[in-house]
mmCIF file of C-alpha atoms in Angstrom:
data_model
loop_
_atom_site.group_PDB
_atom_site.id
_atom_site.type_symbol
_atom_site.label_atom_id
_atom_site.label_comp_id
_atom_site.label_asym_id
_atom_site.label_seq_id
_atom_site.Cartn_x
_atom_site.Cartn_y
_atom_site.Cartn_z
ATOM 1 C CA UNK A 1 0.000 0.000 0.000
ATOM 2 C CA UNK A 2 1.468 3.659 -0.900
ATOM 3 C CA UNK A 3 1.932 6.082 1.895
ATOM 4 C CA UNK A 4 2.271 9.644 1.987
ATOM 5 C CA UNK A 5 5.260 12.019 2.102
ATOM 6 C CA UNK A 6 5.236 14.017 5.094
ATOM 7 C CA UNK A 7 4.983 17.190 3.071
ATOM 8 C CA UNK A 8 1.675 16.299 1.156
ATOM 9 C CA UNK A 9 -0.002 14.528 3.846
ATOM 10 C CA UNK A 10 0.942 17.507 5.528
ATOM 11 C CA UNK A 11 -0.799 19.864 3.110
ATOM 12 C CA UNK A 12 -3.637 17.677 2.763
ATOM 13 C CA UNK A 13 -3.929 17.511 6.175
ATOM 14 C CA UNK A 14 -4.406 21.724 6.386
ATOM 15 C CA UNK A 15 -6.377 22.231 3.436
ATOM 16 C CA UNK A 16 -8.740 20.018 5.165
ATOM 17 C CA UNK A 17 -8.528 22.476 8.571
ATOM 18 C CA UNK A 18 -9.198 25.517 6.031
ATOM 19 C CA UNK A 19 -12.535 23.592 4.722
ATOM 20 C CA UNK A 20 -13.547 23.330 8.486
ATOM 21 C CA UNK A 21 -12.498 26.681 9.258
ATOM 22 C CA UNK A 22 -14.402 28.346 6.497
ATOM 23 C CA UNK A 23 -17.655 25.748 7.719
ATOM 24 C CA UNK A 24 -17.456 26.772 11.378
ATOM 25 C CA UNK A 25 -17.473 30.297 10.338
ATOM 26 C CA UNK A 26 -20.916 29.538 8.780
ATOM 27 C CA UNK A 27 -21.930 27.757 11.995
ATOM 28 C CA UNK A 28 -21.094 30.655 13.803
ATOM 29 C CA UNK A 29 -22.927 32.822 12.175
ATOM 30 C CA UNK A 30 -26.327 31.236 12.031
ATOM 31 C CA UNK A 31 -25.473 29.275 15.348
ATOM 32 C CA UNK A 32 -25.479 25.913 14.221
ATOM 33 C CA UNK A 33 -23.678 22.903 16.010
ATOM 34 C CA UNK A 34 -21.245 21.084 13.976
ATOM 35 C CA UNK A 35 -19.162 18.514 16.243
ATOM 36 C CA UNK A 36 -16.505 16.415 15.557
ATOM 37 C CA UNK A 37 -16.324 12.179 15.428
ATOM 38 C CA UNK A 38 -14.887 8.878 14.949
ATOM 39 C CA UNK A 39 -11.288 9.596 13.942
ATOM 40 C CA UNK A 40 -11.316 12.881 14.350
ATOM 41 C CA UNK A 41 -12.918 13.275 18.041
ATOM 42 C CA UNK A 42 -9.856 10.410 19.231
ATOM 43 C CA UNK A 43 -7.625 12.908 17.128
ATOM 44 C CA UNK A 44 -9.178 15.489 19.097
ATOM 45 C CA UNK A 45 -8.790 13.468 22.755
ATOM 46 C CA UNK A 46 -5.672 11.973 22.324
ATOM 47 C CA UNK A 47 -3.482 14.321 19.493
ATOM 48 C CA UNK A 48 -5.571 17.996 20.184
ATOM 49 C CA UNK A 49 -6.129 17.836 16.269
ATOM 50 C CA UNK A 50 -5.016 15.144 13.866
ATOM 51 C CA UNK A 51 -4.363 11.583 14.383
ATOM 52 C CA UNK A 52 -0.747 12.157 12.759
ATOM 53 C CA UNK A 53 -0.970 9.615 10.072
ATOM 54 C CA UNK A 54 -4.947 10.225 9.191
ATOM 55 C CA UNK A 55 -6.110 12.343 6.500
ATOM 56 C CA UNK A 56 -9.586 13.220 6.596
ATOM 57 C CA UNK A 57 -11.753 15.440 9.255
ATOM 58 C CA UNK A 58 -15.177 13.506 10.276
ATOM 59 C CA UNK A 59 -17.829 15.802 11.643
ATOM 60 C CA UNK A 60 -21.724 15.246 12.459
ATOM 61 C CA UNK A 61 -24.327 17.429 12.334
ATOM 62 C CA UNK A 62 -28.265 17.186 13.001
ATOM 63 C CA UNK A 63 -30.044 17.334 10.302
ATOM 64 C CA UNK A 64 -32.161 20.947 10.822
ATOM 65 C CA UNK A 65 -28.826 22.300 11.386
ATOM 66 C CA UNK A 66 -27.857 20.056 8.282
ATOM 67 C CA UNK A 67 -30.300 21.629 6.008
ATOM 68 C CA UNK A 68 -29.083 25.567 7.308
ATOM 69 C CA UNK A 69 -25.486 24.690 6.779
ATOM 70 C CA UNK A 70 -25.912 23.510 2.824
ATOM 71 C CA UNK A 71 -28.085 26.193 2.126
ATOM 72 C CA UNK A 72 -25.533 28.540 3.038
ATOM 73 C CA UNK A 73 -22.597 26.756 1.970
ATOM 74 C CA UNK A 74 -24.414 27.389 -1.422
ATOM 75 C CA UNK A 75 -25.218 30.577 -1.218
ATOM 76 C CA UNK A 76 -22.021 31.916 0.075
ATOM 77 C CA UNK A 77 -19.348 29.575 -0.752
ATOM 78 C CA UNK A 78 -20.311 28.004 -3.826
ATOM 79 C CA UNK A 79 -17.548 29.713 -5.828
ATOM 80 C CA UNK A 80 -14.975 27.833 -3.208
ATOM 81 C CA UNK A 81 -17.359 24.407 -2.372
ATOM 82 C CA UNK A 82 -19.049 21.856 -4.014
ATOM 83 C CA UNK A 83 -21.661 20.204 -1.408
ATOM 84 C CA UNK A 84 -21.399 16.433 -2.855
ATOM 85 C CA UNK A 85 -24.266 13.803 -2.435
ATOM 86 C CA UNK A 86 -26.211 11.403 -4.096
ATOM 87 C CA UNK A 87 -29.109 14.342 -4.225
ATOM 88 C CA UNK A 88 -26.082 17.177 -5.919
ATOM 89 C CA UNK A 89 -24.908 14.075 -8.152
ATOM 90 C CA UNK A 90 -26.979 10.638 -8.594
ATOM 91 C CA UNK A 91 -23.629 9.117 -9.295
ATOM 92 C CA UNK A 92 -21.753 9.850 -5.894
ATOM 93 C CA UNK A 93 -22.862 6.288 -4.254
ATOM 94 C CA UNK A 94 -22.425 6.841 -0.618
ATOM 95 C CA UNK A 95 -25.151 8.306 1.848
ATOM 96 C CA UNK A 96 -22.313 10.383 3.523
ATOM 97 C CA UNK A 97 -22.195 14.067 2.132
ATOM 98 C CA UNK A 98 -19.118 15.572 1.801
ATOM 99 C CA UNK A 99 -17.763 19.073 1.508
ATOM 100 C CA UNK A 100 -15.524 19.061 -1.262
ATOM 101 C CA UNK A 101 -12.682 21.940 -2.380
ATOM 102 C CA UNK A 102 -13.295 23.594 -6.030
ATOM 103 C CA UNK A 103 -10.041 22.864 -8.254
ATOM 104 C CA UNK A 104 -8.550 20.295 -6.542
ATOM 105 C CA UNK A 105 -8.712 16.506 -6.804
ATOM 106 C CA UNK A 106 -8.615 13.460 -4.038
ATOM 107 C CA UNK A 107 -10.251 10.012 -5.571
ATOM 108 C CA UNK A 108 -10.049 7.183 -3.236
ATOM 109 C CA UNK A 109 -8.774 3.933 -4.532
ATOM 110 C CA UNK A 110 -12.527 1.972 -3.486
ATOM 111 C CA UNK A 111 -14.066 4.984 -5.644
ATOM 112 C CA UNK A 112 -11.833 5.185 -8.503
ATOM 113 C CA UNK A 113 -14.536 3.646 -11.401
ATOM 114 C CA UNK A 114 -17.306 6.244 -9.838
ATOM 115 C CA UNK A 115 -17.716 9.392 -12.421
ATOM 116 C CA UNK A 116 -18.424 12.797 -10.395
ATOM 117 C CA UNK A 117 -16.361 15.096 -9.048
ATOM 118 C CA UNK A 118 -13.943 14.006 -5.716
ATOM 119 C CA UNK A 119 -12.253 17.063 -4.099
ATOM 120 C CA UNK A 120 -10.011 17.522 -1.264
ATOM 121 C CA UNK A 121 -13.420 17.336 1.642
ATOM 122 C CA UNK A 122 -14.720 17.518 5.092
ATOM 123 C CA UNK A 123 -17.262 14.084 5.751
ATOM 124 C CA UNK A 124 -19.732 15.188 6.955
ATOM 125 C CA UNK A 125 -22.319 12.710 9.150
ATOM 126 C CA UNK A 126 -26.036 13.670 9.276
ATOM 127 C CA UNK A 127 -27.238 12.631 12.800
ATOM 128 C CA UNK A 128 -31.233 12.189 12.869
ATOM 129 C CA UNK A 129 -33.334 11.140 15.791
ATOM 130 C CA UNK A 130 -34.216 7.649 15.807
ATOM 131 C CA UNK A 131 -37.750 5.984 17.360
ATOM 132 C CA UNK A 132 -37.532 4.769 21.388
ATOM 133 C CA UNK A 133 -39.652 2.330 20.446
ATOM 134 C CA UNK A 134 -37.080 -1.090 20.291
ATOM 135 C CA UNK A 135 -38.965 -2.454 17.281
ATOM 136 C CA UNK A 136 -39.441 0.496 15.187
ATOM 137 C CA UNK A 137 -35.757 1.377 16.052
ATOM 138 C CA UNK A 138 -34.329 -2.178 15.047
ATOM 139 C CA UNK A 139 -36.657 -2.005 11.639
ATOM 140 C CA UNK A 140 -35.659 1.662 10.776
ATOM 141 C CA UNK A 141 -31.951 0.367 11.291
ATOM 142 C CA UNK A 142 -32.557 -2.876 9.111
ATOM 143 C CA UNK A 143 -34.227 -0.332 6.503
ATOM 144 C CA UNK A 144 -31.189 1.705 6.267
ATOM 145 C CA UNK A 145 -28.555 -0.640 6.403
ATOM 146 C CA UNK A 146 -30.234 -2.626 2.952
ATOM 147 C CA UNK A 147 -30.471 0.952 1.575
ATOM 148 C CA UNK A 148 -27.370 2.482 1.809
ATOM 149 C CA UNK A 149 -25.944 -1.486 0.708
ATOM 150 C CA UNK A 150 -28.120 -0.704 -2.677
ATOM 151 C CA UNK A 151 -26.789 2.806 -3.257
ATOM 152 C CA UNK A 152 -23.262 1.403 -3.140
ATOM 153 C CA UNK A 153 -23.832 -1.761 -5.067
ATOM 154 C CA UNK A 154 -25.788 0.662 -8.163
ATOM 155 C CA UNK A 155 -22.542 1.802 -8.664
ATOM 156 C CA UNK A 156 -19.826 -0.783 -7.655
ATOM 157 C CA UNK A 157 -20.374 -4.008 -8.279
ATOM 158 C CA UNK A 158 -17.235 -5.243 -5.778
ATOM 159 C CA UNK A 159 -16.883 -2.622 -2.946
ATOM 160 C CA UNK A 160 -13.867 -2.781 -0.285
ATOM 161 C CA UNK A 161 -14.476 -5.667 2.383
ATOM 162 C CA UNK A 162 -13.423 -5.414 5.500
ATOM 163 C CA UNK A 163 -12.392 -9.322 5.176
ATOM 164 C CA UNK A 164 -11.044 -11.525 3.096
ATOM 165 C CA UNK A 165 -10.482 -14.823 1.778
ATOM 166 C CA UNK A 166 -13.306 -17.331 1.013
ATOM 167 C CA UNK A 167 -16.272 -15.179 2.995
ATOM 168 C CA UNK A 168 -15.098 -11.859 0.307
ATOM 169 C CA UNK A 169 -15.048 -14.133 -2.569
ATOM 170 C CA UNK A 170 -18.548 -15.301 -1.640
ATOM 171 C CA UNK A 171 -19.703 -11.638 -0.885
ATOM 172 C CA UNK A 172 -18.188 -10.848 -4.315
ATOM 173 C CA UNK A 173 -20.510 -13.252 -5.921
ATOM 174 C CA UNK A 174 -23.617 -11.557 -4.223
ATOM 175 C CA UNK A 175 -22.509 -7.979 -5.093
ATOM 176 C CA UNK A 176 -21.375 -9.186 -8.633
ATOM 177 C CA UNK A 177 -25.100 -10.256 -9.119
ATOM 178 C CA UNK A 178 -26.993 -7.715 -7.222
ATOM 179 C CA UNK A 179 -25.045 -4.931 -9.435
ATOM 180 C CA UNK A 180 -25.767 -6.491 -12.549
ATOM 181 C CA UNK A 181 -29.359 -6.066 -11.119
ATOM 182 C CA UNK A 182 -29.811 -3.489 -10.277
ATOM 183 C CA UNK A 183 -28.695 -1.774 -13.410
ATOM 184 C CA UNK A 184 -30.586 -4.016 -15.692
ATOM 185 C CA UNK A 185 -33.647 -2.993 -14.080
ATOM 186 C CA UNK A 186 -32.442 0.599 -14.240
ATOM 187 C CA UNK A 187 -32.968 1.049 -10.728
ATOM 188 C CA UNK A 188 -32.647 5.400 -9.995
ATOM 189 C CA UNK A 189 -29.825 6.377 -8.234
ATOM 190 C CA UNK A 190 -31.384 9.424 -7.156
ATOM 191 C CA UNK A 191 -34.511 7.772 -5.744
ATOM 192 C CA UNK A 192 -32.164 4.872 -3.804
ATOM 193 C CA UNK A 193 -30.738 8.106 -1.948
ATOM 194 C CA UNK A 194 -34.300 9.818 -1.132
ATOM 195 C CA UNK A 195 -35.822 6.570 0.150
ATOM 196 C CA UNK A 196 -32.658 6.563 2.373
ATOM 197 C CA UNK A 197 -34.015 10.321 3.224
ATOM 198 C CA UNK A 198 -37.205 9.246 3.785
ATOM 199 C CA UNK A 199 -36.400 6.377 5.741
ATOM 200 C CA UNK A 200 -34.294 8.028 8.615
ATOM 201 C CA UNK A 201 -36.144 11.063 8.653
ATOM 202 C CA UNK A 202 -39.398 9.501 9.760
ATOM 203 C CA UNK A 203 -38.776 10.839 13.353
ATOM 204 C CA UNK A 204 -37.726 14.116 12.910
ATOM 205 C CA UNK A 205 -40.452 15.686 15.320
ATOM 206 C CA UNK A 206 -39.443 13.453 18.006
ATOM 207 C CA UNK A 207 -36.757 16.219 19.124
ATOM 208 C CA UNK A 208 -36.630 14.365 23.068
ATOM 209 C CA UNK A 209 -36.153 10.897 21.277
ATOM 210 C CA UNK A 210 -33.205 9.035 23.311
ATOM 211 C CA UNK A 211 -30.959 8.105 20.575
ATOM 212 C CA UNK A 212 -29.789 9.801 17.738
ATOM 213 C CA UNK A 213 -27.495 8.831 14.617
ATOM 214 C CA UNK A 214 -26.400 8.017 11.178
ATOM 215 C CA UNK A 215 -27.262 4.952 10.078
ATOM 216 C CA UNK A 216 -25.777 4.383 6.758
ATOM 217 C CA UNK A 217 -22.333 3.751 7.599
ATOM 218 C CA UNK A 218 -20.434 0.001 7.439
ATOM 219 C CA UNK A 219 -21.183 -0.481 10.939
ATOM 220 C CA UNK A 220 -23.663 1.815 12.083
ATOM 221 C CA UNK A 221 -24.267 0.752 15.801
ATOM 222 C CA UNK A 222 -20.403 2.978 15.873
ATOM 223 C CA UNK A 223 -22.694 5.955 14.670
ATOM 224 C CA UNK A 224 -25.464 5.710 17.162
ATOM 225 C CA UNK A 225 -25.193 7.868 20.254
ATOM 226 C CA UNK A 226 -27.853 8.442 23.316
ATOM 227 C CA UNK A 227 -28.700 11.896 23.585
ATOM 228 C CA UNK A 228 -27.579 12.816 26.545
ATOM 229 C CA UNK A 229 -24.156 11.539 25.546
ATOM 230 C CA UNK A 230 -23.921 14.021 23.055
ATOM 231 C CA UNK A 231 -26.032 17.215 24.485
ATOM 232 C CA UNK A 232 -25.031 19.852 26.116
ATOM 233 C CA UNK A 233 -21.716 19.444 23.728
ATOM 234 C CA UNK A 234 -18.050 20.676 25.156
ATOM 235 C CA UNK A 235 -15.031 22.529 23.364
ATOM 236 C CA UNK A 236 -12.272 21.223 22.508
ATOM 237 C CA UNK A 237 -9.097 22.302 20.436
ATOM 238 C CA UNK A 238 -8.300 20.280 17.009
ATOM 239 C CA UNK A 239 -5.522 21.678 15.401
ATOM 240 C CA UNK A 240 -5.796 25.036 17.670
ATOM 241 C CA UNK A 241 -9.801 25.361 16.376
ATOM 242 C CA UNK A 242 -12.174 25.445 18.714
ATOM 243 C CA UNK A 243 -14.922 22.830 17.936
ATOM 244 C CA UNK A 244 -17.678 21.018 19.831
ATOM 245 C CA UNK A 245 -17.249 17.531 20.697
ATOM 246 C CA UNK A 246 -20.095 15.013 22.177
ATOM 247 C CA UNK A 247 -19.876 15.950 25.993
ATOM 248 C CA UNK A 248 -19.232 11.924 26.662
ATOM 249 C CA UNK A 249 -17.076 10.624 23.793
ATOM 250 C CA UNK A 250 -15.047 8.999 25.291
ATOM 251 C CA UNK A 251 -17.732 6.379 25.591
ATOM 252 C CA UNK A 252 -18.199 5.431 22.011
ATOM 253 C CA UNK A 253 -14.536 6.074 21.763
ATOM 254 C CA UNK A 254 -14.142 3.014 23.919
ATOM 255 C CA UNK A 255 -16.751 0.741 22.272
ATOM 256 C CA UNK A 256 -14.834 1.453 19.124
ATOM 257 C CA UNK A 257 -11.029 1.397 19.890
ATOM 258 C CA UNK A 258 -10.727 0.063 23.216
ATOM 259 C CA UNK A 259 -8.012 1.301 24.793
ATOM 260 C CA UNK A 260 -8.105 4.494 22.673
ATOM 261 C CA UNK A 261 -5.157 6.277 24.260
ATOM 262 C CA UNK A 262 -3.093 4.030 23.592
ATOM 263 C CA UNK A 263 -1.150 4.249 20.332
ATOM 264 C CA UNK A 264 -2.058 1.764 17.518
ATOM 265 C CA UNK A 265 0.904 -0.462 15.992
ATOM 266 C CA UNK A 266 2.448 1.032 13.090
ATOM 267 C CA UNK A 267 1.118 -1.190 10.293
ATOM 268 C CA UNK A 268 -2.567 -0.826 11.933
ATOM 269 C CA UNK A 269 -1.922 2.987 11.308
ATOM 270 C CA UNK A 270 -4.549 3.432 8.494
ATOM 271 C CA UNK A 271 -5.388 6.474 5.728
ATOM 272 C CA UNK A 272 -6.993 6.935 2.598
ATOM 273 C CA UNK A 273 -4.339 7.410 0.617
ATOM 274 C CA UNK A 274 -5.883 8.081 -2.907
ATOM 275 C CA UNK A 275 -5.925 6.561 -6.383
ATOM 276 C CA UNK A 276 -5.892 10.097 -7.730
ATOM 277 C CA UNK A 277 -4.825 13.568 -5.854
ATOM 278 C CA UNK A 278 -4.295 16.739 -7.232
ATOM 279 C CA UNK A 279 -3.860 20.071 -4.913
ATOM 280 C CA UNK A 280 -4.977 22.023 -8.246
ATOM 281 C CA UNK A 281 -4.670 26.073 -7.580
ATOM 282 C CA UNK A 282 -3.597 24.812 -3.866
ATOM 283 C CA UNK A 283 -0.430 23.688 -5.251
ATOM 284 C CA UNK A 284 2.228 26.134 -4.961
ATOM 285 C CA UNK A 285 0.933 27.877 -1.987
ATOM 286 C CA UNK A 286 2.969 27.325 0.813
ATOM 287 C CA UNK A 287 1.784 25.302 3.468
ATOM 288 C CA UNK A 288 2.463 27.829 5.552
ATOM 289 C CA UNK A 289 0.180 30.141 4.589
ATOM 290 C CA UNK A 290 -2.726 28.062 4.128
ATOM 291 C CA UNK A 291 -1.882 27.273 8.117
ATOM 292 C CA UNK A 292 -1.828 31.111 8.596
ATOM 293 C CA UNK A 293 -5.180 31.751 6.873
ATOM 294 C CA UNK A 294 -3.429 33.144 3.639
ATOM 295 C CA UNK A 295 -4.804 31.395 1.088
ATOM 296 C CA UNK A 296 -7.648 33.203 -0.365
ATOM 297 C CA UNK A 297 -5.065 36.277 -1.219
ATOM 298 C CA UNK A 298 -2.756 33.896 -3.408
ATOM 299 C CA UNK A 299 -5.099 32.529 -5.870
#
């Protein structure tokens, strides 16, 4: 597997914090609540900022504060942002959206063979709340798990596994057939990603539900939070920003990695280094004055 230099995984690394700069100042303004996750909140705990070795930013959201934050993304930054979903581009197949930098270029190797435009981004996690009720909960999560599945396998026919051997060459079969499909029947993109919608935002005026989360992801009982694990949210420093973080993180930090403060072994030190990246206009600035806040006078 290629690995970065530490000169462009360093600029990657702070065109990513200018992206999150130029969203919190959004937030800010129209006093919305954008918090960091996953990666990026253990970045956050154990690092104050990036895990050294990771390159990407993963930040949630709720979805009314969602819906505020795009609007105004397009409105005031569309010149600099491309807002990227299966709704802004039936052929992006993940239910993720992702803030993505005009002019530059970052492909991932597992989406090389998608067509639509993969910037330098900020994932961004749309957190909705989710039914008390244990058998409405336990369908709604069945519902979205088979339809974010379908929105990938549209598109790929043999996404990344996260095993091998004879139980991935069996999946491969499945996916290999489902694809084929899928597109014979000429199944819509487009609609795949609003029934998703649809699905998870059933309970949207249940603002006191318990739980809250995204539910499309590879795993999503990682992505599901109770409330009052995440509300009132706290401050912390990533990278010297201030941003929120769940106010007891550490608690799905430890479902997830265990012994989170404790440093990985080097060759379980994981990125996304990509098929294809390009830092476009971003190129010959100095990295130095993209850290500084320079940027938008030298292009």
């Amino acid at each position: 597997m290629k690995e970065y230099d530490d000169a462009t995984l360093h600029k990657v690394q702070q065109l990513e914090l200018m992206i999150l700069r130029d969203v919190l100042s959004i937030c800010k303004k129209y006093n919305l609540k954008l918090f960091v996750v996953a990666g990026s909140a253990l970045g956050a705990v154990r690092h104050q900022g990036f895990i050294p070795w990771d390159d990407d930013i993963d930040v949630s959201i709720m979805r009314d504060d969602y819906d505020v934050l795009v609007k105004h993304l397009k409105d005031d930054m569309s010149d600099k942002y491309i807002v990227m979903n299966a709704g802004t581009d039936p052929n992006y197949s993940l239910m993720t959206t992702r803030i993505m930098l005009k002019d530059t270029v970052f492909r991932e190797e597992a989406l090389k063979s998608i067509h639509c435009f993969f910037g330098i981004f900020l994932d961004v996690y749309v957190l909705d709340n989710l039914p008390d009720n244990e058998k409405q909960f336990k369908k709604l999560c069945r519902q979205a798990f088979i339809i974010s599945k379908l929105q990938i396998l549209r598109s790929i026919a043999f996404p990344v596994l996260p095993y091998k051997g004879m139980k991935a060459k069996l999946t491969y079969v499945i996916t290999g057939f489902a694809h084929v499909i899928l597109v014979i029947f000429c199944v819509s993109k487009k609609k795949l990603y609003c029934k998703g919608l649809n699905i998870v935002s059933q309970y949207q005026d249940q603002v006191k539900s318990k739980r809250i989360g995204f539910l499309f992801d590879t795993f999503p009982e990682h992505n599901i939070y109770e409330r009052e694990d995440v509300f009132p949210l706290r401050t912390v420093k990533f990278n010297g920003i201030d941003i929120f973080m769940p106010r007891n993180e550490e608690k799905s930090l430890q479902t997830v990695y265990g012994d989170f403060m404790q440093l990985p072994p080097v060759e379980k030190r994981k990125n996304h280094y990509p098929y294809e990246l390009d830092f476009g206009k971003y190129r010959d600035i100095p990295v130095e004055d993209i850290e500084a806040g320079k940027y938008d006078k030298k292009i």
